[in-house]
């Protein structure tokens, strides 16, 4: 699929909402309003934003999505309710996981999003099992470290063997907490998947690159290893370095700087209002 101007703007709008949410969540952690570990996905918005926009352009409404523990952006990009996500991070029973999932186990039954159970990579075999049972188009988002788990690798093999309509998206930020891939392994996920006879590609989180490779996904098993960049700490509110590439800033030039600035401001206001509204609700 080619990246036209309308699609580029849709992707940017979704990424902007995700970025605004993560930046405000960062501030809420610092204020002490979030009481448990929070896994922020700032810097990793463009994989879910692009895939969700591609899916919408295709008109594929019936799908099921399994997300990883760092899943705020995936939840929002695929239509998860903003207020319910805020309430979940506040530990409120009206949250998207009834206040019991926290940051790592968010879900939306209405949007077809299934939450992570906390065991790294376990959603891989769960996603494959559900896809095998109902044959619905399935997306499974994971991190590069979770994808190393033996049961996740076995799930990829089963999906390939059975020709399931599943797309694995590895959000590869090169880090397992703080340990880089070069310390952990000497192989890449796309090569492993191709060794199992699955279509697989290694690419940057540039929407043009993703769209150039994704056609055919959900008709056959496929894996995209999307290289991305985590801007904040593994958990909590902190910044390890200010010298990290930011796709959101770079893609702003593609859609027009003035237009992008307006989108970012509207997204910021939307998110700030959601936090203020739900903080008041929880204070009653």
PDB file of C-alpha atoms in Angstrom:
ATOM      1  CA  UNK A   1       0.000   0.000   0.000  1.00  0.00           C
ATOM      2  CA  UNK A   2       1.297   3.460  -0.891  1.00  0.00           C
ATOM      3  CA  UNK A   3       1.467   6.242   1.668  1.00  0.00           C
ATOM      4  CA  UNK A   4      -0.754   9.018   0.335  1.00  0.00           C
ATOM      5  CA  UNK A   5      -1.312  12.331   2.122  1.00  0.00           C
ATOM      6  CA  UNK A   6      -4.623  11.328   3.699  1.00  0.00           C
ATOM      7  CA  UNK A   7      -3.169   8.116   5.103  1.00  0.00           C
ATOM      8  CA  UNK A   8      -0.076   9.932   6.375  1.00  0.00           C
ATOM      9  CA  UNK A   9      -2.261  12.377   8.282  1.00  0.00           C
ATOM     10  CA  UNK A  10      -4.376   9.600   9.766  1.00  0.00           C
ATOM     11  CA  UNK A  11      -1.223   7.889  11.003  1.00  0.00           C
ATOM     12  CA  UNK A  12       0.140  11.133  12.433  1.00  0.00           C
ATOM     13  CA  UNK A  13      -3.112  11.917  14.257  1.00  0.00           C
ATOM     14  CA  UNK A  14      -3.107   8.504  15.931  1.00  0.00           C
ATOM     15  CA  UNK A  15       0.545   8.761  16.863  1.00  0.00           C
ATOM     16  CA  UNK A  16      -0.011  12.270  18.236  1.00  0.00           C
ATOM     17  CA  UNK A  17      -2.758  11.058  20.567  1.00  0.00           C
ATOM     18  CA  UNK A  18      -0.510   8.237  21.757  1.00  0.00           C
ATOM     19  CA  UNK A  19       2.419  10.604  22.340  1.00  0.00           C
ATOM     20  CA  UNK A  20       0.270  13.119  24.204  1.00  0.00           C
ATOM     21  CA  UNK A  21      -1.061  10.354  26.427  1.00  0.00           C
ATOM     22  CA  UNK A  22       2.393   9.032  27.290  1.00  0.00           C
ATOM     23  CA  UNK A  23       3.777  12.487  28.028  1.00  0.00           C
ATOM     24  CA  UNK A  24       0.846  13.265  30.330  1.00  0.00           C
ATOM     25  CA  UNK A  25       1.159   9.844  31.983  1.00  0.00           C
ATOM     26  CA  UNK A  26       4.839  10.661  32.579  1.00  0.00           C
ATOM     27  CA  UNK A  27       3.733  13.803  34.432  1.00  0.00           C
ATOM     28  CA  UNK A  28       1.085  11.926  36.404  1.00  0.00           C
ATOM     29  CA  UNK A  29       3.713   9.439  37.610  1.00  0.00           C
ATOM     30  CA  UNK A  30       5.868  12.343  38.763  1.00  0.00           C
ATOM     31  CA  UNK A  31       2.867  13.859  40.580  1.00  0.00           C
ATOM     32  CA  UNK A  32       2.255  10.571  42.394  1.00  0.00           C
ATOM     33  CA  UNK A  33      -1.176   9.952  40.885  1.00  0.00           C
ATOM     34  CA  UNK A  34      -0.121   6.608  39.366  1.00  0.00           C
ATOM     35  CA  UNK A  35       0.791   4.269  42.210  1.00  0.00           C
ATOM     36  CA  UNK A  36       2.280   1.278  40.382  1.00  0.00           C
ATOM     37  CA  UNK A  37       4.851   0.585  37.610  1.00  0.00           C
ATOM     38  CA  UNK A  38       3.890   2.172  34.308  1.00  0.00           C
ATOM     39  CA  UNK A  39       5.332   1.075  30.952  1.00  0.00           C
ATOM     40  CA  UNK A  40       5.372   4.055  28.613  1.00  0.00           C
ATOM     41  CA  UNK A  41       5.544   3.541  24.853  1.00  0.00           C
ATOM     42  CA  UNK A  42       6.635   7.039  23.803  1.00  0.00           C
ATOM     43  CA  UNK A  43       8.837   6.647  20.737  1.00  0.00           C
ATOM     44  CA  UNK A  44       7.120   3.421  19.700  1.00  0.00           C
ATOM     45  CA  UNK A  45       3.840   4.869  18.408  1.00  0.00           C
ATOM     46  CA  UNK A  46       4.370   4.423  14.687  1.00  0.00           C
ATOM     47  CA  UNK A  47       4.091   0.651  14.457  1.00  0.00           C
ATOM     48  CA  UNK A  48       0.553   0.493  15.910  1.00  0.00           C
ATOM     49  CA  UNK A  49      -0.503   3.805  14.340  1.00  0.00           C
ATOM     50  CA  UNK A  50       0.537   2.625  10.868  1.00  0.00           C
ATOM     51  CA  UNK A  51      -0.838  -0.904  11.160  1.00  0.00           C
ATOM     52  CA  UNK A  52      -4.183   0.337  12.509  1.00  0.00           C
ATOM     53  CA  UNK A  53      -4.509   2.907   9.703  1.00  0.00           C
ATOM     54  CA  UNK A  54      -3.637   0.235   7.118  1.00  0.00           C
ATOM     55  CA  UNK A  55      -6.244  -2.086   8.592  1.00  0.00           C
ATOM     56  CA  UNK A  56      -8.886   0.637   8.482  1.00  0.00           C
ATOM     57  CA  UNK A  57      -8.018   1.509   4.881  1.00  0.00           C
ATOM     58  CA  UNK A  58      -8.499  -2.151   3.992  1.00  0.00           C
ATOM     59  CA  UNK A  59     -11.909  -2.115   5.660  1.00  0.00           C
ATOM     60  CA  UNK A  60     -11.103  -5.137   7.816  1.00  0.00           C
ATOM     61  CA  UNK A  61     -13.326  -4.588  10.843  1.00  0.00           C
ATOM     62  CA  UNK A  62     -13.369  -8.145  12.201  1.00  0.00           C
ATOM     63  CA  UNK A  63      -9.992  -8.746  13.840  1.00  0.00           C
ATOM     64  CA  UNK A  64      -8.498  -9.605  17.217  1.00  0.00           C
ATOM     65  CA  UNK A  65      -5.479  -7.880  18.724  1.00  0.00           C
ATOM     66  CA  UNK A  66      -3.103  -9.148  21.395  1.00  0.00           C
ATOM     67  CA  UNK A  67      -0.840  -6.535  22.937  1.00  0.00           C
ATOM     68  CA  UNK A  68       2.335  -6.571  24.986  1.00  0.00           C
ATOM     69  CA  UNK A  69       2.932  -5.048  28.427  1.00  0.00           C
ATOM     70  CA  UNK A  70       4.119  -1.758  26.848  1.00  0.00           C
ATOM     71  CA  UNK A  71       0.797  -1.374  25.131  1.00  0.00           C
ATOM     72  CA  UNK A  72      -0.727   2.071  25.729  1.00  0.00           C
ATOM     73  CA  UNK A  73      -0.075   3.190  22.149  1.00  0.00           C
ATOM     74  CA  UNK A  74      -1.439  -0.011  20.635  1.00  0.00           C
ATOM     75  CA  UNK A  75      -4.569   0.264  22.779  1.00  0.00           C
ATOM     76  CA  UNK A  76      -5.215   3.861  21.707  1.00  0.00           C
ATOM     77  CA  UNK A  77      -4.253   3.405  18.042  1.00  0.00           C
ATOM     78  CA  UNK A  78      -6.780   0.595  17.641  1.00  0.00           C
ATOM     79  CA  UNK A  79      -9.626   2.481  19.285  1.00  0.00           C
ATOM     80  CA  UNK A  80      -9.380   1.676  22.982  1.00  0.00           C
ATOM     81  CA  UNK A  81     -11.361   4.058  25.192  1.00  0.00           C
ATOM     82  CA  UNK A  82      -9.211   6.943  26.480  1.00  0.00           C
ATOM     83  CA  UNK A  83     -11.168   7.507  29.696  1.00  0.00           C
ATOM     84  CA  UNK A  84     -11.081   3.823  30.608  1.00  0.00           C
ATOM     85  CA  UNK A  85      -7.308   3.789  30.125  1.00  0.00           C
ATOM     86  CA  UNK A  86      -6.881   6.785  32.430  1.00  0.00           C
ATOM     87  CA  UNK A  87      -9.103   5.138  35.038  1.00  0.00           C
ATOM     88  CA  UNK A  88      -7.092   1.922  34.776  1.00  0.00           C
ATOM     89  CA  UNK A  89      -3.872   3.799  35.479  1.00  0.00           C
ATOM     90  CA  UNK A  90      -5.601   5.330  38.492  1.00  0.00           C
ATOM     91  CA  UNK A  91      -6.501   1.852  39.757  1.00  0.00           C
ATOM     92  CA  UNK A  92     -10.234   2.511  39.476  1.00  0.00           C
ATOM     93  CA  UNK A  93     -12.710  -0.343  39.001  1.00  0.00           C
ATOM     94  CA  UNK A  94     -14.222   1.560  36.053  1.00  0.00           C
ATOM     95  CA  UNK A  95     -10.939   1.151  34.172  1.00  0.00           C
ATOM     96  CA  UNK A  96     -10.455  -0.962  31.057  1.00  0.00           C
ATOM     97  CA  UNK A  97      -9.297  -3.925  33.179  1.00  0.00           C
ATOM     98  CA  UNK A  98     -11.497  -3.084  36.182  1.00  0.00           C
ATOM     99  CA  UNK A  99      -8.581  -1.437  37.970  1.00  0.00           C
ATOM    100  CA  UNK A 100      -6.758  -4.755  38.346  1.00  0.00           C
ATOM    101  CA  UNK A 101      -4.547  -4.779  35.261  1.00  0.00           C
ATOM    102  CA  UNK A 102      -2.574  -1.604  35.745  1.00  0.00           C
ATOM    103  CA  UNK A 103      -0.361  -0.386  32.928  1.00  0.00           C
ATOM    104  CA  UNK A 104       0.774  -3.815  31.756  1.00  0.00           C
ATOM    105  CA  UNK A 105      -2.556  -5.621  31.292  1.00  0.00           C
ATOM    106  CA  UNK A 106      -4.901  -3.222  29.522  1.00  0.00           C
ATOM    107  CA  UNK A 107      -7.697  -4.477  27.294  1.00  0.00           C
ATOM    108  CA  UNK A 108     -10.807  -3.439  25.391  1.00  0.00           C
ATOM    109  CA  UNK A 109     -13.431  -6.037  24.637  1.00  0.00           C
ATOM    110  CA  UNK A 110     -15.310  -3.474  22.545  1.00  0.00           C
ATOM    111  CA  UNK A 111     -12.271  -2.821  20.334  1.00  0.00           C
ATOM    112  CA  UNK A 112     -11.216  -6.475  20.152  1.00  0.00           C
ATOM    113  CA  UNK A 113      -8.050  -5.872  22.185  1.00  0.00           C
ATOM    114  CA  UNK A 114      -6.911  -8.641  24.523  1.00  0.00           C
ATOM    115  CA  UNK A 115      -4.634  -7.681  27.398  1.00  0.00           C
ATOM    116  CA  UNK A 116      -1.284  -9.061  28.456  1.00  0.00           C
ATOM    117  CA  UNK A 117      -1.272 -11.363  31.486  1.00  0.00           C
ATOM    118  CA  UNK A 118       2.138 -10.291  32.806  1.00  0.00           C
ATOM    119  CA  UNK A 119       4.194 -13.318  31.716  1.00  0.00           C
ATOM    120  CA  UNK A 120       6.560 -12.018  29.050  1.00  0.00           C
ATOM    121  CA  UNK A 121       5.679 -13.408  25.646  1.00  0.00           C
ATOM    122  CA  UNK A 122       2.788 -15.582  26.822  1.00  0.00           C
ATOM    123  CA  UNK A 123       0.361 -13.688  24.601  1.00  0.00           C
ATOM    124  CA  UNK A 124       2.161 -15.151  21.556  1.00  0.00           C
ATOM    125  CA  UNK A 125       0.870 -18.710  21.976  1.00  0.00           C
ATOM    126  CA  UNK A 126      -2.470 -17.371  23.252  1.00  0.00           C
ATOM    127  CA  UNK A 127      -2.878 -15.286  20.077  1.00  0.00           C
ATOM    128  CA  UNK A 128      -1.910 -18.219  17.879  1.00  0.00           C
ATOM    129  CA  UNK A 129      -4.243 -20.564  19.740  1.00  0.00           C
ATOM    130  CA  UNK A 130      -7.191 -18.228  19.377  1.00  0.00           C
ATOM    131  CA  UNK A 131      -6.423 -17.632  15.704  1.00  0.00           C
ATOM    132  CA  UNK A 132      -6.169 -21.391  15.151  1.00  0.00           C
ATOM    133  CA  UNK A 133      -9.540 -21.893  16.841  1.00  0.00           C
ATOM    134  CA  UNK A 134     -11.587 -19.197  15.128  1.00  0.00           C
ATOM    135  CA  UNK A 135      -9.500 -18.328  12.046  1.00  0.00           C
ATOM    136  CA  UNK A 136     -10.112 -14.602  12.560  1.00  0.00           C
ATOM    137  CA  UNK A 137      -7.454 -12.149  11.326  1.00  0.00           C
ATOM    138  CA  UNK A 138      -5.138 -11.708  14.314  1.00  0.00           C
ATOM    139  CA  UNK A 139      -2.474  -9.175  15.259  1.00  0.00           C
ATOM    140  CA  UNK A 140       0.091  -9.897  17.943  1.00  0.00           C
ATOM    141  CA  UNK A 141       2.303  -7.028  19.146  1.00  0.00           C
ATOM    142  CA  UNK A 142       5.369  -7.896  21.197  1.00  0.00           C
ATOM    143  CA  UNK A 143       8.739  -6.558  22.251  1.00  0.00           C
ATOM    144  CA  UNK A 144      12.096  -7.841  21.050  1.00  0.00           C
ATOM    145  CA  UNK A 145      12.858  -9.425  24.439  1.00  0.00           C
ATOM    146  CA  UNK A 146       9.488 -11.142  24.882  1.00  0.00           C
ATOM    147  CA  UNK A 147       9.835 -12.575  21.375  1.00  0.00           C
ATOM    148  CA  UNK A 148      12.930 -14.484  22.544  1.00  0.00           C
ATOM    149  CA  UNK A 149      10.915 -16.717  24.875  1.00  0.00           C
ATOM    150  CA  UNK A 150      10.824 -20.342  23.746  1.00  0.00           C
ATOM    151  CA  UNK A 151       7.033 -20.562  23.795  1.00  0.00           C
ATOM    152  CA  UNK A 152       6.779 -17.442  21.612  1.00  0.00           C
ATOM    153  CA  UNK A 153       9.153 -18.950  19.067  1.00  0.00           C
ATOM    154  CA  UNK A 154       7.179 -22.195  19.115  1.00  0.00           C
ATOM    155  CA  UNK A 155       3.991 -20.220  18.497  1.00  0.00           C
ATOM    156  CA  UNK A 156       5.532 -18.618  15.409  1.00  0.00           C
ATOM    157  CA  UNK A 157       6.397 -22.079  14.120  1.00  0.00           C
ATOM    158  CA  UNK A 158       2.865 -23.358  14.662  1.00  0.00           C
ATOM    159  CA  UNK A 159       1.328 -20.307  12.970  1.00  0.00           C
ATOM    160  CA  UNK A 160       3.562 -20.844   9.953  1.00  0.00           C
ATOM    161  CA  UNK A 161       2.883 -24.575   9.779  1.00  0.00           C
ATOM    162  CA  UNK A 162      -0.873 -24.049   9.870  1.00  0.00           C
ATOM    163  CA  UNK A 163      -0.884 -21.021   7.560  1.00  0.00           C
ATOM    164  CA  UNK A 164      -2.802 -18.880  10.041  1.00  0.00           C
ATOM    165  CA  UNK A 165      -4.032 -15.348   9.215  1.00  0.00           C
ATOM    166  CA  UNK A 166      -1.824 -13.725  11.846  1.00  0.00           C
ATOM    167  CA  UNK A 167       0.559 -10.763  11.810  1.00  0.00           C
ATOM    168  CA  UNK A 168       3.298 -10.581  14.434  1.00  0.00           C
ATOM    169  CA  UNK A 169       4.633  -7.069  15.002  1.00  0.00           C
ATOM    170  CA  UNK A 170       7.869  -6.997  16.993  1.00  0.00           C
ATOM    171  CA  UNK A 171       8.400  -3.520  18.430  1.00  0.00           C
ATOM    172  CA  UNK A 172      12.178  -3.791  18.513  1.00  0.00           C
ATOM    173  CA  UNK A 173      13.602  -1.059  20.752  1.00  0.00           C
ATOM    174  CA  UNK A 174      16.834  -3.074  21.171  1.00  0.00           C
ATOM    175  CA  UNK A 175      16.368  -3.241  24.940  1.00  0.00           C
ATOM    176  CA  UNK A 176      15.354  -5.772  27.550  1.00  0.00           C
ATOM    177  CA  UNK A 177      15.006  -3.249  30.394  1.00  0.00           C
ATOM    178  CA  UNK A 178      18.550  -1.912  29.763  1.00  0.00           C
ATOM    179  CA  UNK A 179      20.265  -4.920  28.142  1.00  0.00           C
ATOM    180  CA  UNK A 180      20.879  -4.521  24.408  1.00  0.00           C
ATOM    181  CA  UNK A 181      20.218  -7.280  21.886  1.00  0.00           C
ATOM    182  CA  UNK A 182      23.913  -7.761  21.115  1.00  0.00           C
ATOM    183  CA  UNK A 183      24.400  -8.999  24.680  1.00  0.00           C
ATOM    184  CA  UNK A 184      21.373 -11.300  24.589  1.00  0.00           C
ATOM    185  CA  UNK A 185      21.578 -12.943  21.162  1.00  0.00           C
ATOM    186  CA  UNK A 186      23.324 -13.110  17.803  1.00  0.00           C
ATOM    187  CA  UNK A 187      20.231 -13.473  15.598  1.00  0.00           C
ATOM    188  CA  UNK A 188      17.256 -11.397  14.441  1.00  0.00           C
ATOM    189  CA  UNK A 189      13.555 -12.221  14.624  1.00  0.00           C
ATOM    190  CA  UNK A 190      12.898 -11.851  10.907  1.00  0.00           C
ATOM    191  CA  UNK A 191      15.580 -14.435  10.128  1.00  0.00           C
ATOM    192  CA  UNK A 192      14.112 -16.875  12.647  1.00  0.00           C
ATOM    193  CA  UNK A 193      10.625 -16.459  11.175  1.00  0.00           C
ATOM    194  CA  UNK A 194      11.915 -16.940   7.628  1.00  0.00           C
ATOM    195  CA  UNK A 195      13.641 -20.108   8.830  1.00  0.00           C
ATOM    196  CA  UNK A 196      10.160 -21.328   9.765  1.00  0.00           C
ATOM    197  CA  UNK A 197       8.910 -20.546   6.232  1.00  0.00           C
ATOM    198  CA  UNK A 198       7.066 -17.380   7.281  1.00  0.00           C
ATOM    199  CA  UNK A 199       7.129 -14.099   5.362  1.00  0.00           C
ATOM    200  CA  UNK A 200       9.196 -11.778   7.551  1.00  0.00           C
ATOM    201  CA  UNK A 201      10.842  -8.381   7.225  1.00  0.00           C
ATOM    202  CA  UNK A 202      13.196  -6.194   9.242  1.00  0.00           C
ATOM    203  CA  UNK A 203      12.462  -2.474   8.869  1.00  0.00           C
ATOM    204  CA  UNK A 204      12.439   0.926  10.532  1.00  0.00           C
ATOM    205  CA  UNK A 205       9.295   2.408  12.078  1.00  0.00           C
ATOM    206  CA  UNK A 206       8.855   4.654   9.042  1.00  0.00           C
ATOM    207  CA  UNK A 207       5.236   4.288   7.850  1.00  0.00           C
ATOM    208  CA  UNK A 208       6.387   4.093   4.223  1.00  0.00           C
ATOM    209  CA  UNK A 209       8.588   1.099   5.023  1.00  0.00           C
ATOM    210  CA  UNK A 210       5.849  -0.645   6.985  1.00  0.00           C
ATOM    211  CA  UNK A 211       3.226  -0.084   4.288  1.00  0.00           C
ATOM    212  CA  UNK A 212       5.608  -1.305   1.591  1.00  0.00           C
ATOM    213  CA  UNK A 213       5.880  -4.699   3.315  1.00  0.00           C
ATOM    214  CA  UNK A 214       2.544  -5.280   4.995  1.00  0.00           C
ATOM    215  CA  UNK A 215       0.372  -6.131   1.985  1.00  0.00           C
ATOM    216  CA  UNK A 216      -0.597  -9.781   2.179  1.00  0.00           C
ATOM    217  CA  UNK A 217      -0.633  -9.770   5.967  1.00  0.00           C
ATOM    218  CA  UNK A 218      -3.665 -11.390   7.615  1.00  0.00           C
ATOM    219  CA  UNK A 219      -4.076 -13.545   4.519  1.00  0.00           C
ATOM    220  CA  UNK A 220      -1.002 -15.575   5.463  1.00  0.00           C
ATOM    221  CA  UNK A 221       1.299 -15.610   8.504  1.00  0.00           C
ATOM    222  CA  UNK A 222       3.759 -12.706   8.568  1.00  0.00           C
ATOM    223  CA  UNK A 223       6.232 -11.099  10.972  1.00  0.00           C
ATOM    224  CA  UNK A 224       7.422  -7.495  10.904  1.00  0.00           C
ATOM    225  CA  UNK A 225      10.444  -6.666  13.051  1.00  0.00           C
ATOM    226  CA  UNK A 226      10.006  -2.912  13.428  1.00  0.00           C
ATOM    227  CA  UNK A 227      13.041  -1.078  14.779  1.00  0.00           C
ATOM    228  CA  UNK A 228      11.901   1.655  17.102  1.00  0.00           C
ATOM    229  CA  UNK A 229      13.174   3.780  19.983  1.00  0.00           C
ATOM    230  CA  UNK A 230      12.024   3.873  23.606  1.00  0.00           C
ATOM    231  CA  UNK A 231      12.216   7.477  24.807  1.00  0.00           C
ATOM    232  CA  UNK A 232      11.527   6.899  28.513  1.00  0.00           C
ATOM    233  CA  UNK A 233      12.663   4.449  31.182  1.00  0.00           C
ATOM    234  CA  UNK A 234      11.681   0.783  31.076  1.00  0.00           C
ATOM    235  CA  UNK A 235       9.186   1.588  33.831  1.00  0.00           C
ATOM    236  CA  UNK A 236       8.241   4.848  35.483  1.00  0.00           C
ATOM    237  CA  UNK A 237       8.976   8.449  34.584  1.00  0.00           C
ATOM    238  CA  UNK A 238      12.566   9.029  33.597  1.00  0.00           C
ATOM    239  CA  UNK A 239      14.718   9.761  30.558  1.00  0.00           C
ATOM    240  CA  UNK A 240      17.939   7.863  29.934  1.00  0.00           C
ATOM    241  CA  UNK A 241      19.147  10.095  27.108  1.00  0.00           C
ATOM    242  CA  UNK A 242      17.979  13.121  25.152  1.00  0.00           C
ATOM    243  CA  UNK A 243      19.976  11.939  22.126  1.00  0.00           C
ATOM    244  CA  UNK A 244      17.437   9.406  20.826  1.00  0.00           C
ATOM    245  CA  UNK A 245      15.858   9.476  17.380  1.00  0.00           C
ATOM    246  CA  UNK A 246      12.181  10.468  17.535  1.00  0.00           C
ATOM    247  CA  UNK A 247      10.008   9.274  14.635  1.00  0.00           C
ATOM    248  CA  UNK A 248       7.174  11.591  15.645  1.00  0.00           C
ATOM    249  CA  UNK A 249       9.316  14.671  15.115  1.00  0.00           C
ATOM    250  CA  UNK A 250      10.676  13.326  11.840  1.00  0.00           C
ATOM    251  CA  UNK A 251       7.256  12.384  10.443  1.00  0.00           C
ATOM    252  CA  UNK A 252       5.892  15.820  11.282  1.00  0.00           C
ATOM    253  CA  UNK A 253       7.791  17.173   8.278  1.00  0.00           C
ATOM    254  CA  UNK A 254       6.001  14.661   6.023  1.00  0.00           C
ATOM    255  CA  UNK A 255       2.547  15.928   6.976  1.00  0.00           C
ATOM    256  CA  UNK A 256       3.471  19.618   7.271  1.00  0.00           C
ATOM    257  CA  UNK A 257       4.942  21.297  10.328  1.00  0.00           C
ATOM    258  CA  UNK A 258       2.094  23.767  10.904  1.00  0.00           C
ATOM    259  CA  UNK A 259      -0.603  21.129  10.520  1.00  0.00           C
ATOM    260  CA  UNK A 260       1.346  18.753  12.786  1.00  0.00           C
ATOM    261  CA  UNK A 261       1.668  21.422  15.472  1.00  0.00           C
ATOM    262  CA  UNK A 262      -2.102  21.881  15.477  1.00  0.00           C
ATOM    263  CA  UNK A 263      -2.696  18.147  15.789  1.00  0.00           C
ATOM    264  CA  UNK A 264      -0.246  17.881  18.676  1.00  0.00           C
ATOM    265  CA  UNK A 265      -1.900  20.764  20.513  1.00  0.00           C
ATOM    266  CA  UNK A 266      -5.388  19.299  20.094  1.00  0.00           C
ATOM    267  CA  UNK A 267      -4.157  15.891  21.240  1.00  0.00           C
ATOM    268  CA  UNK A 268      -2.506  17.430  24.286  1.00  0.00           C
ATOM    269  CA  UNK A 269      -5.728  19.201  25.267  1.00  0.00           C
ATOM    270  CA  UNK A 270      -7.801  16.055  24.739  1.00  0.00           C
ATOM    271  CA  UNK A 271      -5.522  14.037  26.986  1.00  0.00           C
ATOM    272  CA  UNK A 272      -5.179  16.712  29.666  1.00  0.00           C
ATOM    273  CA  UNK A 273      -8.958  17.052  29.825  1.00  0.00           C
ATOM    274  CA  UNK A 274      -9.351  13.276  30.132  1.00  0.00           C
ATOM    275  CA  UNK A 275      -6.922  13.131  33.044  1.00  0.00           C
ATOM    276  CA  UNK A 276      -8.521  16.100  34.804  1.00  0.00           C
ATOM    277  CA  UNK A 277     -12.017  14.686  34.297  1.00  0.00           C
ATOM    278  CA  UNK A 278     -11.140  11.261  35.648  1.00  0.00           C
ATOM    279  CA  UNK A 279      -9.063  12.522  38.550  1.00  0.00           C
ATOM    280  CA  UNK A 280     -12.153  14.456  39.645  1.00  0.00           C
ATOM    281  CA  UNK A 281     -14.292  11.351  39.160  1.00  0.00           C
ATOM    282  CA  UNK A 282     -11.987   9.251  41.340  1.00  0.00           C
ATOM    283  CA  UNK A 283     -11.896  11.937  44.034  1.00  0.00           C
ATOM    284  CA  UNK A 284     -15.671  11.782  44.602  1.00  0.00           C
TER     285      UNK A 284
END
